[in-house]
Coordinates of C-alpha atoms in Angstrom, one line a residue:
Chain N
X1073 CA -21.7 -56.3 -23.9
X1074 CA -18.6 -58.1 -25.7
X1075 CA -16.1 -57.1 -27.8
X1076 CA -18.5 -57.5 -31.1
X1077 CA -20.1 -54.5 -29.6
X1078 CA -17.1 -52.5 -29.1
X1079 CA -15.9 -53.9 -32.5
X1080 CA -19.0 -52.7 -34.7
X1081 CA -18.6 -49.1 -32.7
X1082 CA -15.2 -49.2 -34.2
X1083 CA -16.6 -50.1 -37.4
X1084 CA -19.2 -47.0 -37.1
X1085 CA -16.3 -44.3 -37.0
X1086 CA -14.5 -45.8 -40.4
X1087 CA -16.3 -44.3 -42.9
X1088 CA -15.3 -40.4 -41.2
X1089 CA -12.1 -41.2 -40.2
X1090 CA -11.6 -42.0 -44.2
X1091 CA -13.1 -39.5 -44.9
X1092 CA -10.8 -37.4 -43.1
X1093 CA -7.7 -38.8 -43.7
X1094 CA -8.2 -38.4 -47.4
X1095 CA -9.2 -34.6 -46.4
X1096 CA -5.6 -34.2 -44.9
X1097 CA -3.7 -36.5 -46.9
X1098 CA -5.1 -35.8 -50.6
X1099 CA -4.2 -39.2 -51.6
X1100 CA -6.3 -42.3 -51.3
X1101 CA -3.4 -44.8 -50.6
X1102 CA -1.9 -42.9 -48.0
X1103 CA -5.3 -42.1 -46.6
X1104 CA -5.7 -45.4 -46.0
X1105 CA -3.2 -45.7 -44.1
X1106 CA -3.8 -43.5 -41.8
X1107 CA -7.1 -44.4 -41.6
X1108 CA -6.1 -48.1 -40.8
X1109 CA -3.4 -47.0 -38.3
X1110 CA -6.1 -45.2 -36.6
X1111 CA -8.7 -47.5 -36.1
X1112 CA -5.8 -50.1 -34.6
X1113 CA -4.3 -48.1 -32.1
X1114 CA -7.9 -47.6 -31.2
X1115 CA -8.4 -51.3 -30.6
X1116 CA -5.6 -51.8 -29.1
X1117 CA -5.5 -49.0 -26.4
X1118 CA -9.1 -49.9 -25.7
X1119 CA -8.8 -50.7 -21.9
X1120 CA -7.7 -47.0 -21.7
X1121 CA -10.3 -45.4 -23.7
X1122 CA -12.9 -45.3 -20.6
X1123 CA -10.7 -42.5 -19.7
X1124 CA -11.8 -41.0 -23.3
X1125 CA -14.7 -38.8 -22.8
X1126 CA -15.8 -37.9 -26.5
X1127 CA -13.9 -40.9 -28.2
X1128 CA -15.0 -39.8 -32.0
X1129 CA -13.6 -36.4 -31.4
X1130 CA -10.5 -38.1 -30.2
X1131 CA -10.1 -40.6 -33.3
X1132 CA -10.6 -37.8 -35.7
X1133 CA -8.1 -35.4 -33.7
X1134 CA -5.8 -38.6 -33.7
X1135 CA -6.4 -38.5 -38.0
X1136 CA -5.3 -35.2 -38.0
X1137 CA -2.2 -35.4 -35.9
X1138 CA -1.3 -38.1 -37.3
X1139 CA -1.6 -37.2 -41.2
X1140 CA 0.4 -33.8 -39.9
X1141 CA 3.1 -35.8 -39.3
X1142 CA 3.0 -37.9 -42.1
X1143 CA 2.9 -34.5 -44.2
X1144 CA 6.1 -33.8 -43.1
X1145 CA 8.0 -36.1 -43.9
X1146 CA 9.9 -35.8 -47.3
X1147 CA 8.9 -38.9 -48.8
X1148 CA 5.5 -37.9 -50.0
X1149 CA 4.0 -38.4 -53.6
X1150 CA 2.5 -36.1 -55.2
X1151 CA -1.2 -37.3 -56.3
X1152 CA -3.0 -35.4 -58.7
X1153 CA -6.1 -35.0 -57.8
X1154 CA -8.4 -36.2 -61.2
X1155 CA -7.1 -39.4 -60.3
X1156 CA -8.0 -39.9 -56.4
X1157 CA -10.6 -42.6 -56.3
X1158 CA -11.1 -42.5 -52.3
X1159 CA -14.8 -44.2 -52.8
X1160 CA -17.3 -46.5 -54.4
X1161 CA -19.3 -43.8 -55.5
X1162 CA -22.7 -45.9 -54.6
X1163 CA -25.4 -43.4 -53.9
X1164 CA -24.2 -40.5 -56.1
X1165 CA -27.7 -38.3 -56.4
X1166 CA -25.5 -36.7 -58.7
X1167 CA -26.5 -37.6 -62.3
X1168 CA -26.1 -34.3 -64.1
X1169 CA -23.0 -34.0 -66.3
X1170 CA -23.1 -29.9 -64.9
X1171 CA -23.1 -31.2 -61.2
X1172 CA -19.7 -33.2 -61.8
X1173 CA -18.8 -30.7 -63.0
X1174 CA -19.2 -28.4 -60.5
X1175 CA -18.3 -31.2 -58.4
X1176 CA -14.7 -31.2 -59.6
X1177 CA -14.2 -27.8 -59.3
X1178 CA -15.0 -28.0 -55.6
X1179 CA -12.6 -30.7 -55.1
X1180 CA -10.0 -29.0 -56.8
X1181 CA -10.6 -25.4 -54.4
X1182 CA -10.9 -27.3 -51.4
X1183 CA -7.7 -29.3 -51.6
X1184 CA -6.0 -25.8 -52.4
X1185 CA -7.4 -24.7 -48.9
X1186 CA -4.5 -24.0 -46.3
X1187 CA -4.7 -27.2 -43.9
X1188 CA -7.0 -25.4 -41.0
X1189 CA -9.5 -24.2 -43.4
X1190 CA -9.8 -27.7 -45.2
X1191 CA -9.9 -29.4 -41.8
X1192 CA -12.8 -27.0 -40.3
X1193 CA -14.9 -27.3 -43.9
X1194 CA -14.7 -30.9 -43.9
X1195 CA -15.6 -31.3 -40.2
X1196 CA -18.4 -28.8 -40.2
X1197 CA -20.0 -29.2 -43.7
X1198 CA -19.4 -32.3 -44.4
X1199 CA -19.2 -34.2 -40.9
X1200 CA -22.0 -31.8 -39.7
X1201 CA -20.2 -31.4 -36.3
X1202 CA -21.0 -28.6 -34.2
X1203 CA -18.3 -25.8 -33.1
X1204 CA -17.3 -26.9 -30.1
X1205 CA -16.7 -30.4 -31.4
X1206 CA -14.8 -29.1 -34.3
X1207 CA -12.7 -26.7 -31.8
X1208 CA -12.6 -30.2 -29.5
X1209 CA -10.9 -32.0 -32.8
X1210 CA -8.7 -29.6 -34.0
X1211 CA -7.7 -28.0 -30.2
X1212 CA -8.3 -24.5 -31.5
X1213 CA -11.2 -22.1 -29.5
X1214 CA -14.6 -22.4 -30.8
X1215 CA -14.2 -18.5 -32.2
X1216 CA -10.5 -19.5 -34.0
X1217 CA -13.2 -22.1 -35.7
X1218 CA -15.9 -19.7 -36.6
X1219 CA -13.5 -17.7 -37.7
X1220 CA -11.6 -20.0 -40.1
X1221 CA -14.7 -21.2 -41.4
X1222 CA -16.2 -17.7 -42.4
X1223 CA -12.5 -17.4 -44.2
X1224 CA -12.7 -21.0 -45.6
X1225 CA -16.4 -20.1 -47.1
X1226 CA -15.6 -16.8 -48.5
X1227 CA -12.8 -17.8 -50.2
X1228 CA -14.3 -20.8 -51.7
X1229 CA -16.6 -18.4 -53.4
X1230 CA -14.1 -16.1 -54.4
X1231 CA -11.7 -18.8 -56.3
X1232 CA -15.3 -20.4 -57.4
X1233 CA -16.3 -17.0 -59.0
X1234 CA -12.9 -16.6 -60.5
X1235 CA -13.1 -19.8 -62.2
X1236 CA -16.8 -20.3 -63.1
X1237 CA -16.5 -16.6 -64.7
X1238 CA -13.6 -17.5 -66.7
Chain S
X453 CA -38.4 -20.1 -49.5
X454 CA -38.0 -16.7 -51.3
X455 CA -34.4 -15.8 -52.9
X456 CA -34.0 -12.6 -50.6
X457 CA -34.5 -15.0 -47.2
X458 CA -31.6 -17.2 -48.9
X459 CA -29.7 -14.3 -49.7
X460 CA -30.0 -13.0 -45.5
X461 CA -29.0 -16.7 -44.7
X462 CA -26.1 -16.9 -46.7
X463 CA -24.6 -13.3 -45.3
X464 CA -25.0 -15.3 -42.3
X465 CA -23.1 -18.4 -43.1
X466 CA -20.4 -16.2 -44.8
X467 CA -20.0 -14.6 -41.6
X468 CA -19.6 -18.2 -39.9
X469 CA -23.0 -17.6 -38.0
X470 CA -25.4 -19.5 -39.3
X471 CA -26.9 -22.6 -36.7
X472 CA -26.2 -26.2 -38.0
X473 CA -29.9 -26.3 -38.3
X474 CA -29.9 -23.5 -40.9
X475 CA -27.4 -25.0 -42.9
X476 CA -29.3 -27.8 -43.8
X477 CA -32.2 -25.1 -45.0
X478 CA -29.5 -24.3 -47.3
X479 CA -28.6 -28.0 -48.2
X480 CA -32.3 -28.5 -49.0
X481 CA -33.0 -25.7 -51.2
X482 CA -29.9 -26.0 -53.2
X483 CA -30.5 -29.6 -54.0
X484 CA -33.9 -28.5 -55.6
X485 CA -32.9 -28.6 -59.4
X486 CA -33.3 -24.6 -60.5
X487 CA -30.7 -22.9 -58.6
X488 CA -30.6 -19.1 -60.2
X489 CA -27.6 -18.2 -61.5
X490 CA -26.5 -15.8 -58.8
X491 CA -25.7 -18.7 -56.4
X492 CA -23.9 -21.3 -58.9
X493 CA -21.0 -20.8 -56.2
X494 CA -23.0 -22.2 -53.3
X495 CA -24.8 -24.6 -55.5
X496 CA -21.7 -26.2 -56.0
X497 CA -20.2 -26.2 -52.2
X498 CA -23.5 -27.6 -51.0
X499 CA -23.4 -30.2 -53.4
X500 CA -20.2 -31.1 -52.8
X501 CA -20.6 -31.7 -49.3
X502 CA -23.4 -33.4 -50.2
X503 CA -21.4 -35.7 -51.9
X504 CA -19.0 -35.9 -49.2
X505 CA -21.7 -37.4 -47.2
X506 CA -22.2 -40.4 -48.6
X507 CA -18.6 -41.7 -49.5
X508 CA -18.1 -45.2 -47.7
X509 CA -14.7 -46.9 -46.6
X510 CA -14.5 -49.7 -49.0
X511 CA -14.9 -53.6 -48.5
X512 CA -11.1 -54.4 -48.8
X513 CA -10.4 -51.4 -46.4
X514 CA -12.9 -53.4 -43.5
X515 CA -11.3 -56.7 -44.4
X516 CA -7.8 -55.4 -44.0
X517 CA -8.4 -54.2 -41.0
X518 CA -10.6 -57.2 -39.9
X519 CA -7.7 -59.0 -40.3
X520 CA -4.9 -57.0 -38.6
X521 CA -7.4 -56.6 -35.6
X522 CA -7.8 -60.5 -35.1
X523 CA -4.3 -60.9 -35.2
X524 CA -4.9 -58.4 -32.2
X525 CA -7.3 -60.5 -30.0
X526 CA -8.4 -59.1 -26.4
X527 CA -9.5 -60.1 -23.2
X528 CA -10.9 -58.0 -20.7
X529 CA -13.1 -58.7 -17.5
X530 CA -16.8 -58.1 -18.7
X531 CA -17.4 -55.5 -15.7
X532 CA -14.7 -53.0 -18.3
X533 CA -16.4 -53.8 -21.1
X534 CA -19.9 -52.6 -19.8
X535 CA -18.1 -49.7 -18.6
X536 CA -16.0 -49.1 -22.4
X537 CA -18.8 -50.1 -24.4
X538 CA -21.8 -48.0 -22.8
X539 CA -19.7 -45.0 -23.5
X540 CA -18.9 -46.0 -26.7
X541 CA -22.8 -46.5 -27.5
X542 CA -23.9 -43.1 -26.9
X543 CA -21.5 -42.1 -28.9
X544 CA -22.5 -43.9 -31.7
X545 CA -26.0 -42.1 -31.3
X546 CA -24.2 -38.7 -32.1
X547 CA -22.1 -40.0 -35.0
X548 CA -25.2 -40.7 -37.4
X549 CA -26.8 -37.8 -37.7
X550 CA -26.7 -37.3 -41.8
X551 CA -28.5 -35.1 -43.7
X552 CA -31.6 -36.8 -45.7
X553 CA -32.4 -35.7 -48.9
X554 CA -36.2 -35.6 -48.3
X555 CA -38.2 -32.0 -47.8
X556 CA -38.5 -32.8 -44.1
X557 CA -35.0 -31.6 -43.1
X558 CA -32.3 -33.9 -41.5
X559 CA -33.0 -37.6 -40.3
X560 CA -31.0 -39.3 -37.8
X561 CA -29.6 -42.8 -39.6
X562 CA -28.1 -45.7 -37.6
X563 CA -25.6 -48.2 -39.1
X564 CA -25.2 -51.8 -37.8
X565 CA -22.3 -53.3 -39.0
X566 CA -21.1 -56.9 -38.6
X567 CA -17.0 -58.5 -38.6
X568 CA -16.5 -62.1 -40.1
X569 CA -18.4 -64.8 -37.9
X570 CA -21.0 -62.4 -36.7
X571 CA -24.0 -62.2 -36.3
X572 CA -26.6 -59.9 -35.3
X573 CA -30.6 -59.1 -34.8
X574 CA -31.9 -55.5 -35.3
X575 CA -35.3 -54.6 -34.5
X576 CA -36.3 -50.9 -36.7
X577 CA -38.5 -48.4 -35.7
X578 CA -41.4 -49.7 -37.0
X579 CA -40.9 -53.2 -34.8
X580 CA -40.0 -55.3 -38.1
X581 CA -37.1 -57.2 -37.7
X582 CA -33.7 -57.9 -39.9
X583 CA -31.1 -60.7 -38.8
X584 CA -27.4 -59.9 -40.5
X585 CA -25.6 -62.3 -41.2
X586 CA -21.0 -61.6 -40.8
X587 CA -19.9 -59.1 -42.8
X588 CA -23.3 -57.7 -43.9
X589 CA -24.4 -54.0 -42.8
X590 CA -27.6 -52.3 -42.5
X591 CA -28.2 -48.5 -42.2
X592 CA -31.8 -46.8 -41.4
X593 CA -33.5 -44.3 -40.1
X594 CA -34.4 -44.1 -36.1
X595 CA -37.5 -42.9 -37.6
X596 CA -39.6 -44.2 -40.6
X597 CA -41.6 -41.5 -42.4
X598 CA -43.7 -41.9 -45.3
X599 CA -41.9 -44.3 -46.6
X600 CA -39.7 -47.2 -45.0
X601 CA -36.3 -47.4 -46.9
X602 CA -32.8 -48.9 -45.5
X603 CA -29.6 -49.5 -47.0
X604 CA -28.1 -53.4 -46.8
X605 CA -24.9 -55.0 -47.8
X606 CA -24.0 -58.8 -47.5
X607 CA -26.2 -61.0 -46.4
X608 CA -29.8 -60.2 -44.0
X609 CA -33.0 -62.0 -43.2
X610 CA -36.3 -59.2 -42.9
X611 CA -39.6 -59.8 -41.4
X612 CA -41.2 -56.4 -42.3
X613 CA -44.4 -55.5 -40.0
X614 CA -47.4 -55.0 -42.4
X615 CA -48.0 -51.5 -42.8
X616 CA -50.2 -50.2 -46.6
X617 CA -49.3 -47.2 -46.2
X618 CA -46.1 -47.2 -45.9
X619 CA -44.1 -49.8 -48.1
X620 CA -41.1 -50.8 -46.9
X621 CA -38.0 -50.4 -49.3
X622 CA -34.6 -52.1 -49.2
X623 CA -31.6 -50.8 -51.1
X624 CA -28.7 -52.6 -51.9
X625 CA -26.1 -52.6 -54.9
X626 CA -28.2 -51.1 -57.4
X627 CA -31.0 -53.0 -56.7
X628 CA -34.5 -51.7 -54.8
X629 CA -36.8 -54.5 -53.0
X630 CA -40.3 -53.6 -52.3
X631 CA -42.5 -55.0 -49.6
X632 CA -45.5 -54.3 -47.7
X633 CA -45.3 -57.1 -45.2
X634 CA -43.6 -59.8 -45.7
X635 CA -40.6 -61.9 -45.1
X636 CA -37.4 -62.9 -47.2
X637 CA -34.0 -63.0 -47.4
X638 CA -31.8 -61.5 -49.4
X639 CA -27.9 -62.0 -49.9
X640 CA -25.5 -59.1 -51.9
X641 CA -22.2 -59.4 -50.8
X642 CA -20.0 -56.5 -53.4
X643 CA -17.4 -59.6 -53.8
X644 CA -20.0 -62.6 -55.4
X645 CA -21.6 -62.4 -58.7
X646 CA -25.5 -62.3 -58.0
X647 CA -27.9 -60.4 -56.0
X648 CA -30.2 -63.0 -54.3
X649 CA -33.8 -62.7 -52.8
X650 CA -35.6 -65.3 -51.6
X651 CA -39.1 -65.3 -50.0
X652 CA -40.7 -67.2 -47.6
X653 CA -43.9 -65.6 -46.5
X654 CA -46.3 -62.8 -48.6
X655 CA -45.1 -60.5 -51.7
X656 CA -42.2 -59.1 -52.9
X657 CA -41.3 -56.5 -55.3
X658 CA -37.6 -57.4 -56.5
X659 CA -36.6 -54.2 -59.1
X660 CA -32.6 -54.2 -60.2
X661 CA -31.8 -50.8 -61.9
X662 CA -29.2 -49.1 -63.7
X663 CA -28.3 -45.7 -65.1
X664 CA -30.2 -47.0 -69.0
X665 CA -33.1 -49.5 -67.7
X666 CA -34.8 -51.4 -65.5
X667 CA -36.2 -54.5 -64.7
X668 CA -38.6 -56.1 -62.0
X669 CA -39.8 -59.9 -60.9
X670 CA -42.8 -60.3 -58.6
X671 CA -41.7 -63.1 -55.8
X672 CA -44.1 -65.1 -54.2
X673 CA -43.3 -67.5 -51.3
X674 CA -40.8 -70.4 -52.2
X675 CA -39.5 -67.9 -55.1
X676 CA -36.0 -66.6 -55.7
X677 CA -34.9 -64.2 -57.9
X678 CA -31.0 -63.5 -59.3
X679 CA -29.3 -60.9 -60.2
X680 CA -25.9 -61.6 -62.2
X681 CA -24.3 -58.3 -61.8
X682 CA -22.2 -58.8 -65.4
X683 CA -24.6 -58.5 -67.3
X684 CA -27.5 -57.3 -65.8
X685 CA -29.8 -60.5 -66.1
X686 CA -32.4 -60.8 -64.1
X687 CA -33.9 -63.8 -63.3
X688 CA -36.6 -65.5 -61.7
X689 CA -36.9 -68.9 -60.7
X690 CA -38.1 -72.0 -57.6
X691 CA -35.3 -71.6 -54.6
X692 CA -33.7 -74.8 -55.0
X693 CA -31.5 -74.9 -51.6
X694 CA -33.3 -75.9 -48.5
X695 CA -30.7 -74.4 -46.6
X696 CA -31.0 -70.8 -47.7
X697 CA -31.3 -70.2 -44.2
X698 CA -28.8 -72.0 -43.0
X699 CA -26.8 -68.7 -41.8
X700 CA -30.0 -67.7 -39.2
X701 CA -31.3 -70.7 -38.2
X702 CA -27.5 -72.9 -38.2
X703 CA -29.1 -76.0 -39.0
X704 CA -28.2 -77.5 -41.9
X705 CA -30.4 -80.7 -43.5
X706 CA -29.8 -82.7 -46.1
X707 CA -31.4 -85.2 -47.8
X708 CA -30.2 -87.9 -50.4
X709 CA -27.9 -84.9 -51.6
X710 CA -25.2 -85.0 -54.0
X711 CA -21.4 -83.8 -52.1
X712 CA -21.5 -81.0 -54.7
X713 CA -24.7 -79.5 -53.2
X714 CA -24.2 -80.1 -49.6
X715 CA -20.6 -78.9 -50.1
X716 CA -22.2 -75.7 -51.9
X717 CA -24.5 -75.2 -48.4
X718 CA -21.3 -75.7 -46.0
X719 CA -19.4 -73.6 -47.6
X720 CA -21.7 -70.4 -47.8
X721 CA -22.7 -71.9 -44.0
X722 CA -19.4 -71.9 -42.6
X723 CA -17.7 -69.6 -45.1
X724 CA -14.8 -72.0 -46.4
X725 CA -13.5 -73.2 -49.6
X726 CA -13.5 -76.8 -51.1
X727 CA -11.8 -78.4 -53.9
X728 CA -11.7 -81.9 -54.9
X729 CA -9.2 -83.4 -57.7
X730 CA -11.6 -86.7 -58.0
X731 CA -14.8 -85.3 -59.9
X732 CA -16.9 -88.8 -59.1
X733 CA -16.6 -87.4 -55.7
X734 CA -19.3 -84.9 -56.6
X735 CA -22.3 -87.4 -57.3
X736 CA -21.6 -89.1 -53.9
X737 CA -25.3 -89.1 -51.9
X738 CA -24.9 -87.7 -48.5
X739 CA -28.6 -87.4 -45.7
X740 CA -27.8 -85.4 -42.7
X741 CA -28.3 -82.6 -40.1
X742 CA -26.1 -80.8 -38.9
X743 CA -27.6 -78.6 -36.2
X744 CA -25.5 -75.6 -34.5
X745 CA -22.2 -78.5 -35.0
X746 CA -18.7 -76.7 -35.6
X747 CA -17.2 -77.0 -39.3
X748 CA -14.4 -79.0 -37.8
X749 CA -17.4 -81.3 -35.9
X750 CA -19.3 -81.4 -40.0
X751 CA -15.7 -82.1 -41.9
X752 CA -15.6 -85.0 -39.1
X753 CA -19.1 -86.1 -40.1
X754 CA -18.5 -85.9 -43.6
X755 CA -15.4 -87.7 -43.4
X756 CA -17.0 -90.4 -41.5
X757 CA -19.6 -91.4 -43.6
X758 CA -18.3 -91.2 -47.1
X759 CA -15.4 -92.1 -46.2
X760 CA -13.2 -89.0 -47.4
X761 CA -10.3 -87.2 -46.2
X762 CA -9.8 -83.3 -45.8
X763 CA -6.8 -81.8 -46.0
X764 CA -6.4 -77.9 -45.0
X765 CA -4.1 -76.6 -47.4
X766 CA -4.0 -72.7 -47.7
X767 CA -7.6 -71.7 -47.2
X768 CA -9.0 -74.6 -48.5
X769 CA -10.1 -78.4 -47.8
X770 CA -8.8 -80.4 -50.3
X771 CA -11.2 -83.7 -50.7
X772 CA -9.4 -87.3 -51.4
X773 CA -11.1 -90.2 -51.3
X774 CA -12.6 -93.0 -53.6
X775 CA -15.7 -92.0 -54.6
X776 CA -19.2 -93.8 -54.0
X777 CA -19.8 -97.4 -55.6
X778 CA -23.4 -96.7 -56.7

C-alpha cells in the first residue's frame, strides 16, 4: 500500500463530489471549485482521516458545507442554467430529441428545489445512497430524509405536470 | 411488469418508501421506450437521474488537481498507510454501485484510475488482464454477464481470456473494440488526435462510430488501426514503431533509427517534449536500448553518442548540436 493507492481512491470520489458541488452550486465554474478544494483538503489532512469512519460520506458532507458557505457570500453570479456545461456528455443513452427535452425540464425543476430537497434527490436518485448514508451526509435523521424526499418527489411531479400540460 | 404494479410502486416512492432495490425496477421499466402517457412525469425524473449517473469530472479538472496535489507531496510511515488505505479500499467497494442499463437490474462497476507516472495492472473478473498506463482509466463490472464490455481512457495493454461466448468489448471515445481472445493495445488519450489499436496476438474487431455512420477494420497480429478524431478517418495499416510497448515493458530499442523516430518513442515513453531548431538533426542514425534507464540517464545517452546538447527550457528539451556527417 502507497500513496498511488490512496491517490487513485481519491480519484474514485471525484466524479460524485462534482457531481454534487454542481448540485449545490448551480454553476460549473464554481462547482469546480469546490470540488477541487475538496479533494485537497482531503489529501492533505490524510494522516487524520483513519479517524474517518465512512470517508465518502464525509467528503460529500464537506461539498455541501462547504458550497453553503460559499452561497452566502454576496459575490455570487448568477448562471443561467441552459448554459451550465458541467460534463462531457460521453455516454448519453439519450438520443431522442423528446428525451432532452424532458431532460431540460428536469434540470430546470430540480435547480428550483429548496436546497434540502435538491441535496436528498441528488444523493438518493442519482448517487443511489441509502437513507442512513444520506441522513449521515446531510446530518439530518434518516425520517427528516424520507420525509424530504417524499416532498422533493411529489413536487417534482406537480411543477412537471404544470408545465408538460401547458 | 403490468401498469397497475407500477402504479402501487410509485404510491410507494411518492410516499418516500420504496427500497433502493425497487427503485431501480422503476429505472428499468421507464428506460424501456413506450412509457404511457400517464407517467411522462416519472419518465422524465428517472431519466434524468439516469443521466446524472454517468456525468464524468473532466480531464482538465484531474490534471488541475494532479498538479496542485504534487505540489503537496507526503510522507508517511508505511505501517499508516496500510492502516489509511485499507479503510479507504472498502470504501471504494461501496462507491461503485451504478445502475446498468441491462434487464438484469443493477451491476456493481469498479473504476481504476491512474495519476501522471503511473502505472497499474488489473486482473477482471473473468481472469483477463489490462496494464494502464499514467493517466489512463478503466471501469468494469465485478461481474461479466453475457457479454464482457469496459470503459477505457488513455492508454492500456489487454490480454482478454478466450471465451466464444462471450466477446469481450472495450469502449472508449466513441469507438467499440471487439475481441474474443486476444491481445493488443490500444492508446485514446481525449487530448491527442488519434485512437490507436495495435495487436499483437489473435483477432480484433476495431469499429469507430458516430451519431450518422460507422466504420470497422479487422486487425490481425502486427496490425494497427487509426482513428483521426477530426474527421472521422479510419485507417488501417502495418505498426511501424517497435516500441509501441515501450510504456509496459520500459525497454526501449532502437535500431539504425533516425533522431526524429527515436525522439517520437521517448517522448510518448517518458512523456516529454522535444524541439530542435537544426532540422539535419532529424536524419541523424541512432542504435540503442534503453532498458528501465531514467529520461535524465537516456538524454545522457543521447547526448553522448550524437554528440548533442539538451537544454530544459519550459517543458521542453531544446536539441543543439551539428548534425551527423553521413
Amino acid at each position: 500500500m502507497e500513496i498511488k493507492d490512496f491517490k487513485s481512491e481519491l480519484y474514485a470520489l471525484k466524479d460524485k463530489v462534482l457531481r454534487f458541488a454542481f448540485c449545490m452550486m448551480n454553476d460549473s465554474a464554481d462547482a469546480e471549485d469546490v470540488a477541487q478544494e475538496v479533494l485537497l483538503k482531503l489529501w492533505s489532512k490524510r494522516d487524520g482521516l483513519k479517524e474517518v469512519k465512512n470517508l465518502e460520506a464525509y467528503a460529500m458532507r464537506m461539498v455541501r458545507n462547504m458550497s453553503l458557505n460559499k452561497l452566502e457570500a454576496p459575490r455570487r453570479r448568477q448562471d443561467s442554467i441552459e448554459d451550465v456545461t458541467l460534463i462531457d456528455q460521453k455516454a448519453s443513452p439519450l438520443k431522442v430529441a423528446e428525451d432532452k427535452d424532458l431532460l431540460s425540464i428536469m434540470q430546470s425543476i430540480i435547480q428550483s428545489l429548496p436546497e434540502n430537497q435538491r441535496t436528498v434527490v441528488q444523493l438518493r436518485s442519482i448517487e443511489g445512497y441509502a437513507l442512513d448514508e444520506v441522513a449521515e451526509i446531510t446530518e439530518m435523521t434518516e425520517n427528516n430524509v424520507r420525509v424530504t424526499l417524499s416532498r422533493a418527489r411529489q413536487k417534482i411531479k406537480e411543477i412537471f405536470d404544470g408545465k408538460y400540460q401547458s | 411488469m403490468r401498469t397497475e404494479e407500477i402504479r402501487n410502486l410509485l404510491d410507494k416512492y411518492y410516499a418516500g418508501d420504496t427500497s433502493r432495490k425497487e427503485e431501480e425496477v422503476l429505472y428499468d421499466w421507464f428506460a424501456q421506450n413506450e412509457v404511457p402517457e400517464e407517467f411522462m412525469s416519472e419518465k422524465a425524473q428517472f431519466l434524468f437521474f439516469q443521466e446524472g449517473r454517468v456525468k464524468k469530472a473532466p480531464d482538465y479538472f484531474i490534471e488541475n488537481l494532479e498538479s496542485k496535489m504534487e505540489k503537496n507531496p507526503f510522507f508517511r510511515s508505511p505501517g499508516n498507510w496500510l492502516k489509511v488505505a485499507s479503510a479507504v479500499a472498502l470504501l471504494a467497494i461501496s462507491v461503485f454501485i451504478i445502475n446498468s442499463l441491462s434487464k438484469e437490474g443493477p451491476i456493481e462497476w469498479k473504476t481504476i484510475s491512474t495519476a501522471a507516472g503511473e502505472k497499474q495492472e488489473v486482473v477482471l473478473p473473468d481472469g483477463s488482464t489490462v496494464w494502464l498506463n499514467s493517466r489512463s482509466e478503466l471501469r468494469y463490472p465485478i461481474e461479466f454477464k453475457e457479454v464482457r464490455e469496459v470503459e477505457m481512457k488513455g492508454e492500456a495493454f489487454f490480454e482478454i481470456q478466450r471465451d466464444e461466448t462471450k466477446p469481450f468489448n472495450i469502449l472508449s471515445q466513441n469507438t467499440v473494440t471487439k475481441v474474443l481472445g486476444t491481445s493488443f493495445n490500444v492508446r485514446s488519450y481525449d487530448k491527442e488526435d488519434q485512437i490507436e489499436v495495435v495487436v499483437v496476438t489473435g483477432k480484433v474487431a476495431f469499429t469507430a462510430e458516430d451519431e450518422i455512420s460507422e466504420e470497422s477494420v479487422t486487425l490481425e497480429p502486427g496490425l494497427k488501426a487509426t482513428l483521426y478524431k477530426e474527421d472521422q478517418s479510419l485507417i488501417k495499416e502495418e505498426n511501424s514503431d517497435p516500441n509501441f510497448l515501450s510504456w509496459k515493458t520500459n525497454e526501449l530499442n532502437f535500431d539504425n533509427q533516425e533522431l526524429l523516430i527515436v525522439l517520437e518513442s521517448v517522448s510518448k515513453h517518458y512523456e516529454i517534449q522535444f524541439a530542435a531548431e537544426n532540422e539535419k538533426l532529424a536524419l541523424c542514425p541512432f542504435t540503442g536500448s534503453f532498458k528501465e534507464l531514467t529520461k535524465e540517464e537516456v538524454i545522457r545517452i543521447l547526448s553522448y553518442s550524437l554528440e548533442i546538447d539538451f537544454e530544459f527550457v519550459d517543458d521542453t528539451y531544446v536539441i543543439t548540436g551539428q548534425g551527423c556527417t553521413d
